[in-house]
Amino acid sequence: MQCYNEAIAALNSLLSSETSVHWDVVLICCVIFITIENLNGRSAEAACHLRAGCGILKRFGLNDTRATTDLMSRGNTDGLLFTLQDMLYYFGQYLAMFIGVDAFADLDFDVPLLSMGDPESPFTSLKEAEMMFQNIDRAFNIRMWKSKAYSPRPATVTDIFAERTESLESQGPAMDRTTRSAAKMAARSDLAVWRQRFQPLTRQKSQDPRHITALALDYAVWSIIVNAQRMTEDFGVAECDGALRLAEEMISMDATSAHPRFNFDGNLVWMLWYICFGTRDAGIQSKCIRLLRAANRREGVWDSYDVATICETAVAALKNMLHVHLQGFSLESVQDIAAEAATRNGRT
């Protein structure tokens, strides 16, 4: 904590003037702080640093629409700043899902959207394909929620980092079914364009096979999401099986290392959870849990082993017709379910 306070004091001096020369330093520190907290399993503290980063972005107005060429540039300061902005955006999305809300109403990322481009024009690189797939995610959320969040501009960076909330659970904006349906329809169109532009890359032997598999998995899971007609509808077994084959392929590619993996904003663990709870097929659920245990990774706040334990306990509870109400992804929730199961067994 002393090191944090010293770092925050140093950052405050960097931002004491209106100059933008140190934006990159401050935002890199936010990302580092988030990473440290996530590695230690302190999601509440990670959320505070997320708020700090977003507050800094809003304070200095780093939200100008950029062209595709600007997004692709990673060799200059602007490219770095926009990369950091995207990292904060995705961490915020996965943190919201982790605690059981669809979106943070009080975090305004203001990430600009891009045209999906000509479907007849293949992507020039896997990096471009990844960037445009992320654009589908952003567009879906913006179309679905249609909300502009408001947060007062903080006076100093110390105020930003010192901000604490009583609960991580920000109330997301109210869902409108008509808007959600329209967002899904637009996303299906975007996915079709993306897939057509992506396919030529998959046939090039020079491309990174893991990167291709990761993007193919993104596409498979998003196709499941946007093709579901109702929120209560079970996902198709064939579609889930196809996505899980890609997930298993990715995990096997990473199995050469005996050490756990950490990603700042990866989504493999989230995808396995999403599929597990999107179907009542016992085989699919069992495979999701097995892959979570084999994944051996933490992605942001999502720990594969913890999520496997939560999924396993919740699935067992549902089979026993127990009431399941997970308060986010905490092991305390699992303990509550286990206690309810013990009480029920004691009555029988």
mmCIF file of C-alpha atoms in Angstrom:
data_model
loop_
_atom_site.group_PDB
_atom_site.id
_atom_site.type_symbol
_atom_site.label_atom_id
_atom_site.label_comp_id
_atom_site.label_asym_id
_atom_site.label_seq_id
_atom_site.Cartn_x
_atom_site.Cartn_y
_atom_site.Cartn_z
ATOM 1 C CA MET A 1 0.000 0.000 0.000
ATOM 2 C CA GLN A 2 2.875 2.370 0.735
ATOM 3 C CA CYS A 3 4.274 1.730 -2.733
ATOM 4 C CA TYR A 4 0.847 2.420 -4.220
ATOM 5 C CA ASN A 5 0.588 5.726 -2.352
ATOM 6 C CA GLU A 6 4.050 6.749 -3.499
ATOM 7 C CA ALA A 7 3.212 5.839 -7.091
ATOM 8 C CA ILE A 8 -0.072 7.752 -6.941
ATOM 9 C CA ALA A 9 1.689 10.822 -5.544
ATOM 10 C CA ALA A 10 4.188 10.640 -8.403
ATOM 11 C CA LEU A 11 1.376 10.352 -10.940
ATOM 12 C CA ASN A 12 -0.381 13.341 -9.416
ATOM 13 C CA SER A 13 2.683 15.483 -10.010
ATOM 14 C CA LEU A 14 2.789 14.321 -13.636
ATOM 15 C CA LEU A 15 -0.782 15.492 -14.154
ATOM 16 C CA SER A 16 -0.527 18.756 -12.256
ATOM 17 C CA SER A 17 -0.481 20.669 -15.530
ATOM 18 C CA GLU A 18 -2.819 20.495 -18.500
ATOM 19 C CA THR A 19 -0.140 18.991 -20.731
ATOM 20 C CA SER A 20 -0.933 15.614 -22.263
ATOM 21 C CA VAL A 21 2.682 14.512 -22.541
ATOM 22 C CA HIS A 22 2.407 11.966 -19.708
ATOM 23 C CA TRP A 23 -0.916 10.328 -20.588
ATOM 24 C CA ASP A 24 0.797 7.144 -21.639
ATOM 25 C CA VAL A 25 2.777 6.872 -18.378
ATOM 26 C CA VAL A 26 -0.298 7.313 -16.191
ATOM 27 C CA LEU A 27 -2.471 4.877 -18.125
ATOM 28 C CA ILE A 28 0.296 2.274 -18.231
ATOM 29 C CA CYS A 29 0.447 2.559 -14.433
ATOM 30 C CA CYS A 30 -3.316 1.968 -14.255
ATOM 31 C CA VAL A 31 -2.930 -1.189 -16.325
ATOM 32 C CA ILE A 32 -0.020 -2.353 -14.149
ATOM 33 C CA PHE A 33 -2.016 -1.745 -10.960
ATOM 34 C CA ILE A 34 -5.008 -3.636 -12.382
ATOM 35 C CA THR A 35 -2.737 -6.528 -13.322
ATOM 36 C CA ILE A 36 -1.184 -6.697 -9.848
ATOM 37 C CA GLU A 37 -4.590 -6.736 -8.167
ATOM 38 C CA ASN A 38 -5.942 -9.375 -10.538
ATOM 39 C CA LEU A 39 -2.916 -11.600 -9.970
ATOM 40 C CA ASN A 40 -3.679 -11.399 -6.255
ATOM 41 C CA GLY A 41 -7.408 -11.992 -6.709
ATOM 42 C CA ARG A 42 -8.448 -8.538 -5.469
ATOM 43 C CA SER A 43 -11.149 -7.651 -7.973
ATOM 44 C CA ALA A 44 -12.511 -4.726 -5.924
ATOM 45 C CA GLU A 45 -9.133 -2.982 -5.973
ATOM 46 C CA ALA A 46 -8.740 -3.757 -9.677
ATOM 47 C CA ALA A 47 -12.105 -2.074 -10.254
ATOM 48 C CA CYS A 48 -10.870 1.063 -8.471
ATOM 49 C CA HIS A 49 -7.898 1.303 -10.828
ATOM 50 C CA LEU A 50 -10.219 0.735 -13.769
ATOM 51 C CA ARG A 51 -12.266 3.723 -12.621
ATOM 52 C CA ALA A 52 -9.044 5.693 -12.330
ATOM 53 C CA GLY A 53 -8.002 4.927 -15.880
ATOM 54 C CA CYS A 54 -11.417 5.778 -17.281
ATOM 55 C CA GLY A 55 -11.506 8.991 -15.261
ATOM 56 C CA ILE A 56 -8.155 10.021 -16.702
ATOM 57 C CA LEU A 57 -9.314 9.260 -20.237
ATOM 58 C CA LYS A 58 -12.392 11.432 -19.739
ATOM 59 C CA ARG A 59 -10.466 14.164 -17.963
ATOM 60 C CA PHE A 60 -8.195 14.722 -20.930
ATOM 61 C CA GLY A 61 -10.787 14.037 -23.599
ATOM 62 C CA LEU A 62 -8.997 11.071 -25.131
ATOM 63 C CA ASN A 63 -12.040 10.016 -27.119
ATOM 64 C CA ASP A 64 -11.597 11.372 -30.639
ATOM 65 C CA THR A 65 -12.801 9.090 -33.415
ATOM 66 C CA ARG A 66 -9.828 7.509 -35.114
ATOM 67 C CA ALA A 67 -9.393 5.999 -38.539
ATOM 68 C CA THR A 68 -8.559 2.363 -39.096
ATOM 69 C CA THR A 69 -4.977 3.273 -39.965
ATOM 70 C CA ASP A 70 -4.621 5.030 -36.607
ATOM 71 C CA LEU A 71 -5.938 1.971 -34.800
ATOM 72 C CA MET A 72 -3.483 -0.271 -36.594
ATOM 73 C CA SER A 73 -0.523 1.953 -35.699
ATOM 74 C CA ARG A 74 1.280 0.701 -32.624
ATOM 75 C CA GLY A 75 4.550 2.518 -33.149
ATOM 76 C CA ASN A 76 3.571 5.943 -31.864
ATOM 77 C CA THR A 77 2.150 7.505 -28.709
ATOM 78 C CA ASP A 78 -1.379 7.886 -30.082
ATOM 79 C CA GLY A 79 -1.447 4.203 -31.006
ATOM 80 C CA LEU A 80 -0.283 3.256 -27.512
ATOM 81 C CA LEU A 81 -2.895 5.446 -25.837
ATOM 82 C CA PHE A 82 -5.702 3.983 -27.900
ATOM 83 C CA THR A 83 -4.433 0.470 -27.158
ATOM 84 C CA LEU A 84 -4.555 1.245 -23.435
ATOM 85 C CA GLN A 85 -8.064 2.650 -23.827
ATOM 86 C CA ASP A 86 -9.166 -0.579 -25.498
ATOM 87 C CA MET A 87 -7.571 -2.643 -22.710
ATOM 88 C CA LEU A 88 -9.519 -0.705 -20.078
ATOM 89 C CA TYR A 89 -12.719 -1.062 -22.088
ATOM 90 C CA TYR A 90 -12.443 -4.852 -22.307
ATOM 91 C CA PHE A 91 -11.392 -5.281 -18.712
ATOM 92 C CA GLY A 92 -14.484 -3.287 -17.732
ATOM 93 C CA GLN A 93 -16.714 -5.504 -19.870
ATOM 94 C CA TYR A 94 -15.391 -8.737 -18.380
ATOM 95 C CA LEU A 95 -15.436 -7.331 -14.851
ATOM 96 C CA ALA A 96 -19.115 -6.427 -15.283
ATOM 97 C CA MET A 97 -19.929 -9.958 -16.421
ATOM 98 C CA PHE A 98 -17.849 -11.389 -13.584
ATOM 99 C CA ILE A 99 -19.970 -9.688 -10.931
ATOM 100 C CA GLY A 100 -23.231 -10.469 -12.675
ATOM 101 C CA VAL A 101 -24.256 -7.228 -14.407
ATOM 102 C CA ASP A 102 -24.454 -6.582 -18.130
ATOM 103 C CA ALA A 103 -22.657 -3.243 -18.086
ATOM 104 C CA PHE A 104 -21.252 -0.622 -15.765
ATOM 105 C CA ALA A 105 -23.617 2.321 -16.001
ATOM 106 C CA ASP A 106 -21.137 4.698 -14.390
ATOM 107 C CA LEU A 107 -18.106 3.996 -16.565
ATOM 108 C CA ASP A 108 -18.099 5.864 -19.855
ATOM 109 C CA PHE A 109 -15.508 4.389 -22.220
ATOM 110 C CA ASP A 110 -16.686 6.341 -25.271
ATOM 111 C CA VAL A 111 -14.863 3.967 -27.625
ATOM 112 C CA PRO A 112 -15.492 4.932 -31.270
ATOM 113 C CA LEU A 113 -16.890 2.437 -33.781
ATOM 114 C CA LEU A 114 -15.533 1.546 -37.204
ATOM 115 C CA SER A 115 -17.114 0.436 -40.454
ATOM 116 C CA MET A 116 -16.851 -3.331 -40.996
ATOM 117 C CA GLY A 117 -15.476 -2.683 -44.469
ATOM 118 C CA ASP A 118 -15.990 -4.378 -47.822
ATOM 119 C CA PRO A 119 -16.901 -8.075 -47.411
ATOM 120 C CA GLU A 120 -15.041 -8.826 -50.639
ATOM 121 C CA SER A 121 -11.802 -7.352 -49.263
ATOM 122 C CA PRO A 122 -9.871 -9.849 -47.074
ATOM 123 C CA PHE A 123 -8.238 -8.652 -43.884
ATOM 124 C CA THR A 124 -4.596 -7.743 -44.383
ATOM 125 C CA SER A 125 -3.516 -9.354 -41.105
ATOM 126 C CA LEU A 126 -4.758 -11.253 -38.074
ATOM 127 C CA LYS A 127 -4.271 -8.054 -36.078
ATOM 128 C CA GLU A 128 -6.736 -6.243 -38.307
ATOM 129 C CA ALA A 129 -9.163 -9.172 -38.036
ATOM 130 C CA GLU A 130 -8.901 -9.071 -34.239
ATOM 131 C CA MET A 131 -9.415 -5.319 -34.153
ATOM 132 C CA MET A 132 -12.516 -5.529 -36.318
ATOM 133 C CA PHE A 133 -13.941 -8.359 -34.225
ATOM 134 C CA GLN A 134 -13.540 -6.219 -31.123
ATOM 135 C CA ASN A 135 -15.474 -3.554 -33.011
ATOM 136 C CA ILE A 136 -18.432 -5.976 -33.267
ATOM 137 C CA ASP A 137 -18.419 -6.372 -29.484
ATOM 138 C CA ARG A 138 -18.335 -2.614 -28.905
ATOM 139 C CA ALA A 139 -21.041 -1.945 -31.483
ATOM 140 C CA PHE A 140 -23.321 -4.576 -29.942
ATOM 141 C CA ASN A 141 -23.064 -3.062 -26.466
ATOM 142 C CA ILE A 142 -23.579 0.490 -27.696
ATOM 143 C CA ARG A 143 -26.594 -0.504 -29.808
ATOM 144 C CA MET A 144 -28.115 -2.602 -27.046
ATOM 145 C CA TRP A 145 -27.778 -0.198 -24.143
ATOM 146 C CA LYS A 146 -27.844 3.168 -25.935
ATOM 147 C CA SER A 147 -26.737 4.816 -22.720
ATOM 148 C CA LYS A 148 -24.250 7.551 -21.958
ATOM 149 C CA ALA A 149 -22.837 7.244 -18.485
ATOM 150 C CA TYR A 150 -22.035 10.243 -16.339
ATOM 151 C CA SER A 151 -19.258 10.659 -13.834
ATOM 152 C CA PRO A 152 -18.095 14.042 -12.460
ATOM 153 C CA ARG A 153 -14.625 15.061 -13.545
ATOM 154 C CA PRO A 154 -12.253 14.544 -10.594
ATOM 155 C CA ALA A 155 -10.065 17.388 -9.432
ATOM 156 C CA THR A 156 -6.825 15.429 -9.076
ATOM 157 C CA VAL A 157 -5.515 11.985 -9.881
ATOM 158 C CA THR A 158 -5.343 11.326 -6.116
ATOM 159 C CA ASP A 159 -9.118 11.757 -5.967
ATOM 160 C CA ILE A 160 -9.490 9.345 -8.866
ATOM 161 C CA PHE A 161 -7.452 6.587 -7.247
ATOM 162 C CA ALA A 162 -8.901 7.180 -3.789
ATOM 163 C CA GLU A 163 -12.453 6.659 -5.013
ATOM 164 C CA ARG A 164 -14.075 3.621 -3.436
ATOM 165 C CA THR A 165 -17.536 2.201 -3.812
ATOM 166 C CA GLU A 166 -19.590 0.304 -1.262
ATOM 167 C CA SER A 167 -20.172 -2.476 -3.750
ATOM 168 C CA LEU A 168 -18.686 -3.586 -7.033
ATOM 169 C CA GLU A 169 -22.160 -4.152 -8.392
ATOM 170 C CA SER A 170 -23.050 -1.042 -10.391
ATOM 171 C CA GLN A 171 -26.611 -1.129 -11.648
ATOM 172 C CA GLY A 172 -26.503 -1.581 -15.396
ATOM 173 C CA PRO A 173 -28.928 0.285 -17.652
ATOM 174 C CA ALA A 174 -32.391 -1.205 -18.063
ATOM 175 C CA MET A 175 -32.657 -3.651 -20.944
ATOM 176 C CA ASP A 176 -35.070 -2.962 -23.768
ATOM 177 C CA ARG A 177 -36.004 -6.146 -25.653
ATOM 178 C CA THR A 178 -36.692 -4.341 -28.908
ATOM 179 C CA THR A 179 -33.320 -2.631 -28.779
ATOM 180 C CA ARG A 180 -31.627 -5.919 -27.885
ATOM 181 C CA SER A 181 -33.232 -7.669 -30.874
ATOM 182 C CA ALA A 182 -32.109 -4.876 -33.186
ATOM 183 C CA ALA A 183 -28.586 -5.062 -31.752
ATOM 184 C CA LYS A 184 -28.492 -8.820 -32.357
ATOM 185 C CA MET A 185 -29.691 -8.403 -35.932
ATOM 186 C CA ALA A 186 -26.991 -5.813 -36.628
ATOM 187 C CA ALA A 187 -24.371 -8.042 -34.976
ATOM 188 C CA ARG A 188 -25.379 -10.987 -37.191
ATOM 189 C CA SER A 189 -24.798 -8.792 -40.233
ATOM 190 C CA ASP A 190 -21.426 -7.631 -38.865
ATOM 191 C CA LEU A 191 -20.381 -11.221 -38.132
ATOM 192 C CA ALA A 192 -21.224 -12.298 -41.679
ATOM 193 C CA VAL A 193 -19.012 -9.548 -43.117
ATOM 194 C CA TRP A 194 -16.230 -10.357 -40.656
ATOM 195 C CA ARG A 195 -16.284 -14.089 -41.442
ATOM 196 C CA GLN A 196 -16.111 -13.471 -45.181
ATOM 197 C CA ARG A 197 -13.086 -11.200 -44.740
ATOM 198 C CA PHE A 198 -11.442 -13.599 -42.252
ATOM 199 C CA GLN A 199 -11.684 -16.860 -44.214
ATOM 200 C CA PRO A 200 -8.806 -16.136 -46.660
ATOM 201 C CA LEU A 201 -6.405 -15.712 -43.719
ATOM 202 C CA THR A 202 -7.219 -19.196 -42.407
ATOM 203 C CA ARG A 203 -5.904 -20.692 -45.641
ATOM 204 C CA GLN A 204 -2.504 -19.005 -45.361
ATOM 205 C CA LYS A 205 0.060 -21.364 -43.828
ATOM 206 C CA SER A 206 2.206 -18.429 -42.680
ATOM 207 C CA GLN A 207 -0.412 -17.291 -40.154
ATOM 208 C CA ASP A 208 -0.214 -18.021 -36.413
ATOM 209 C CA PRO A 209 -2.453 -21.082 -35.808
ATOM 210 C CA ARG A 210 -3.212 -20.160 -32.200
ATOM 211 C CA HIS A 211 -4.318 -16.661 -33.188
ATOM 212 C CA ILE A 212 -6.551 -18.122 -35.894
ATOM 213 C CA THR A 213 -8.080 -20.594 -33.420
ATOM 214 C CA ALA A 214 -8.696 -17.823 -30.871
ATOM 215 C CA LEU A 215 -10.510 -15.688 -33.450
ATOM 216 C CA ALA A 216 -12.478 -18.695 -34.692
ATOM 217 C CA LEU A 217 -13.563 -19.336 -31.088
ATOM 218 C CA ASP A 218 -14.621 -15.695 -30.705
ATOM 219 C CA TYR A 219 -16.735 -16.037 -33.831
ATOM 220 C CA ALA A 220 -18.276 -19.347 -32.710
ATOM 221 C CA VAL A 221 -19.337 -18.002 -29.309
ATOM 222 C CA TRP A 222 -20.661 -14.710 -30.663
ATOM 223 C CA SER A 223 -22.668 -16.637 -33.255
ATOM 224 C CA ILE A 224 -24.268 -18.573 -30.389
ATOM 225 C CA ILE A 225 -25.053 -15.312 -28.584
ATOM 226 C CA VAL A 226 -26.673 -13.463 -31.472
ATOM 227 C CA ASN A 227 -28.589 -16.455 -32.838
ATOM 228 C CA ALA A 228 -30.343 -17.201 -29.538
ATOM 229 C CA GLN A 229 -33.916 -15.976 -29.990
ATOM 230 C CA ARG A 230 -34.690 -15.645 -26.273
ATOM 231 C CA MET A 231 -32.566 -15.273 -23.166
ATOM 232 C CA THR A 232 -34.143 -18.426 -21.696
ATOM 233 C CA GLU A 233 -33.497 -20.496 -24.820
ATOM 234 C CA ASP A 234 -30.975 -23.323 -24.532
ATOM 235 C CA PHE A 235 -27.941 -23.013 -26.800
ATOM 236 C CA GLY A 236 -27.759 -25.600 -29.581
ATOM 237 C CA VAL A 237 -25.701 -28.663 -28.678
ATOM 238 C CA ALA A 238 -23.946 -28.775 -32.059
ATOM 239 C CA GLU A 239 -22.976 -25.091 -31.862
ATOM 240 C CA CYS A 240 -21.692 -25.490 -28.302
ATOM 241 C CA ASP A 241 -19.754 -28.609 -29.249
ATOM 242 C CA GLY A 242 -18.072 -26.750 -32.115
ATOM 243 C CA ALA A 243 -17.016 -23.904 -29.825
ATOM 244 C CA LEU A 244 -15.729 -26.337 -27.190
ATOM 245 C CA ARG A 245 -13.601 -28.153 -29.777
ATOM 246 C CA LEU A 246 -11.893 -24.845 -30.555
ATOM 247 C CA ALA A 247 -11.459 -24.106 -26.837
ATOM 248 C CA GLU A 248 -9.912 -27.538 -26.309
ATOM 249 C CA GLU A 249 -7.564 -26.924 -29.228
ATOM 250 C CA MET A 250 -6.427 -23.639 -27.682
ATOM 251 C CA ILE A 251 -5.882 -25.213 -24.270
ATOM 252 C CA SER A 252 -3.841 -28.040 -25.799
ATOM 253 C CA MET A 253 -1.665 -25.484 -27.621
ATOM 254 C CA ASP A 254 -0.946 -23.800 -24.285
ATOM 255 C CA ALA A 255 -0.332 -27.038 -22.382
ATOM 256 C CA THR A 256 3.404 -27.029 -23.122
ATOM 257 C CA SER A 257 3.946 -24.722 -20.145
ATOM 258 C CA ALA A 258 3.600 -26.133 -16.635
ATOM 259 C CA HIS A 259 3.062 -22.650 -15.219
ATOM 260 C CA PRO A 260 -0.370 -20.993 -14.975
ATOM 261 C CA ARG A 261 -1.103 -18.428 -17.677
ATOM 262 C CA PHE A 262 -2.255 -14.871 -17.044
ATOM 263 C CA ASN A 263 -3.942 -12.566 -19.533
ATOM 264 C CA PHE A 264 -5.048 -9.035 -18.820
ATOM 265 C CA ASP A 265 -8.291 -9.297 -20.778
ATOM 266 C CA GLY A 266 -8.579 -12.823 -22.183
ATOM 267 C CA ASN A 267 -12.012 -14.358 -22.669
ATOM 268 C CA LEU A 268 -11.540 -18.144 -22.818
ATOM 269 C CA VAL A 269 -12.637 -18.683 -19.196
ATOM 270 C CA TRP A 270 -15.653 -16.417 -19.632
ATOM 271 C CA MET A 271 -16.684 -18.262 -22.802
ATOM 272 C CA LEU A 272 -16.563 -21.656 -21.074
ATOM 273 C CA TRP A 273 -18.688 -20.290 -18.219
ATOM 274 C CA TYR A 274 -21.145 -18.733 -20.673
ATOM 275 C CA ILE A 275 -21.650 -21.980 -22.580
ATOM 276 C CA CYS A 276 -21.896 -24.015 -19.365
ATOM 277 C CA PHE A 277 -24.793 -21.927 -18.066
ATOM 278 C CA GLY A 278 -26.385 -21.455 -21.482
ATOM 279 C CA THR A 279 -27.305 -25.109 -21.872
ATOM 280 C CA ARG A 280 -28.927 -27.843 -19.837
ATOM 281 C CA ASP A 281 -27.112 -30.557 -21.768
ATOM 282 C CA ALA A 282 -25.164 -32.561 -19.175
ATOM 283 C CA GLY A 283 -22.463 -33.554 -21.656
ATOM 284 C CA ILE A 284 -21.753 -29.952 -22.656
ATOM 285 C CA GLN A 285 -21.725 -28.811 -19.024
ATOM 286 C CA SER A 286 -19.340 -31.609 -18.057
ATOM 287 C CA LYS A 287 -16.995 -30.744 -20.921
ATOM 288 C CA CYS A 288 -16.996 -27.050 -19.968
ATOM 289 C CA ILE A 289 -16.018 -27.895 -16.390
ATOM 290 C CA ARG A 290 -13.304 -30.296 -17.565
ATOM 291 C CA LEU A 291 -11.825 -27.671 -19.886
ATOM 292 C CA LEU A 292 -11.931 -25.031 -17.149
ATOM 293 C CA ARG A 293 -9.906 -27.312 -14.880
ATOM 294 C CA ALA A 294 -7.444 -28.032 -17.675
ATOM 295 C CA ALA A 295 -7.074 -24.377 -18.701
ATOM 296 C CA ASN A 296 -4.853 -23.451 -15.729
ATOM 297 C CA ARG A 297 -5.144 -19.712 -16.260
ATOM 298 C CA ARG A 298 -6.432 -16.445 -14.882
ATOM 299 C CA GLU A 299 -7.842 -13.917 -17.326
ATOM 300 C CA GLY A 300 -8.330 -10.597 -15.596
ATOM 301 C CA VAL A 301 -10.555 -11.439 -12.625
ATOM 302 C CA TRP A 302 -11.605 -14.802 -14.084
ATOM 303 C CA ASP A 303 -9.703 -17.738 -12.560
ATOM 304 C CA SER A 304 -10.348 -20.973 -14.448
ATOM 305 C CA TYR A 305 -10.118 -23.258 -11.415
ATOM 306 C CA ASP A 306 -12.412 -21.086 -9.280
ATOM 307 C CA VAL A 307 -14.961 -20.776 -12.080
ATOM 308 C CA ALA A 308 -14.826 -24.565 -12.602
ATOM 309 C CA THR A 309 -15.652 -25.062 -8.910
ATOM 310 C CA ILE A 310 -18.511 -22.572 -9.110
ATOM 311 C CA CYS A 311 -19.929 -24.156 -12.277
ATOM 312 C CA GLU A 312 -19.656 -27.662 -10.848
ATOM 313 C CA THR A 313 -21.407 -26.677 -7.615
ATOM 314 C CA ALA A 314 -24.151 -24.702 -9.361
ATOM 315 C CA VAL A 315 -24.839 -27.469 -11.891
ATOM 316 C CA ALA A 316 -25.114 -30.017 -9.068
ATOM 317 C CA ALA A 317 -27.455 -27.687 -7.179
ATOM 318 C CA LEU A 318 -29.681 -27.239 -10.210
ATOM 319 C CA LYS A 319 -29.889 -30.994 -10.632
ATOM 320 C CA ASN A 320 -31.056 -31.231 -7.017
ATOM 321 C CA MET A 321 -33.619 -28.452 -7.615
ATOM 322 C CA LEU A 322 -31.899 -26.116 -5.157
ATOM 323 C CA HIS A 323 -32.322 -22.357 -5.360
ATOM 324 C CA VAL A 324 -29.199 -20.931 -7.027
ATOM 325 C CA HIS A 325 -28.424 -17.226 -6.796
ATOM 326 C CA LEU A 326 -24.753 -16.513 -7.385
ATOM 327 C CA GLN A 327 -23.645 -13.113 -6.074
ATOM 328 C CA GLY A 328 -21.029 -12.669 -8.740
ATOM 329 C CA PHE A 329 -18.238 -15.192 -9.015
ATOM 330 C CA SER A 330 -17.180 -15.612 -5.411
ATOM 331 C CA LEU A 331 -16.369 -18.850 -3.684
ATOM 332 C CA GLU A 332 -18.571 -17.590 -0.833
ATOM 333 C CA SER A 333 -21.541 -18.075 -3.166
ATOM 334 C CA VAL A 334 -20.507 -21.671 -3.700
ATOM 335 C CA GLN A 335 -20.258 -22.163 0.055
ATOM 336 C CA ASP A 336 -23.817 -20.822 0.426
ATOM 337 C CA ILE A 337 -25.059 -23.359 -2.113
ATOM 338 C CA ALA A 338 -23.159 -26.147 -0.366
ATOM 339 C CA ALA A 339 -24.681 -25.128 2.974
ATOM 340 C CA GLU A 340 -28.173 -25.179 1.465
ATOM 341 C CA ALA A 341 -27.507 -28.635 0.046
ATOM 342 C CA ALA A 342 -26.349 -29.881 3.459
ATOM 343 C CA THR A 343 -29.476 -28.474 5.119
ATOM 344 C CA ARG A 344 -31.683 -30.112 2.519
ATOM 345 C CA ASN A 345 -29.948 -33.468 2.940
ATOM 346 C CA GLY A 346 -30.359 -33.177 6.714
ATOM 347 C CA ARG A 347 -34.129 -32.889 6.296
ATOM 348 C CA THR A 348 -34.383 -36.005 4.153
#
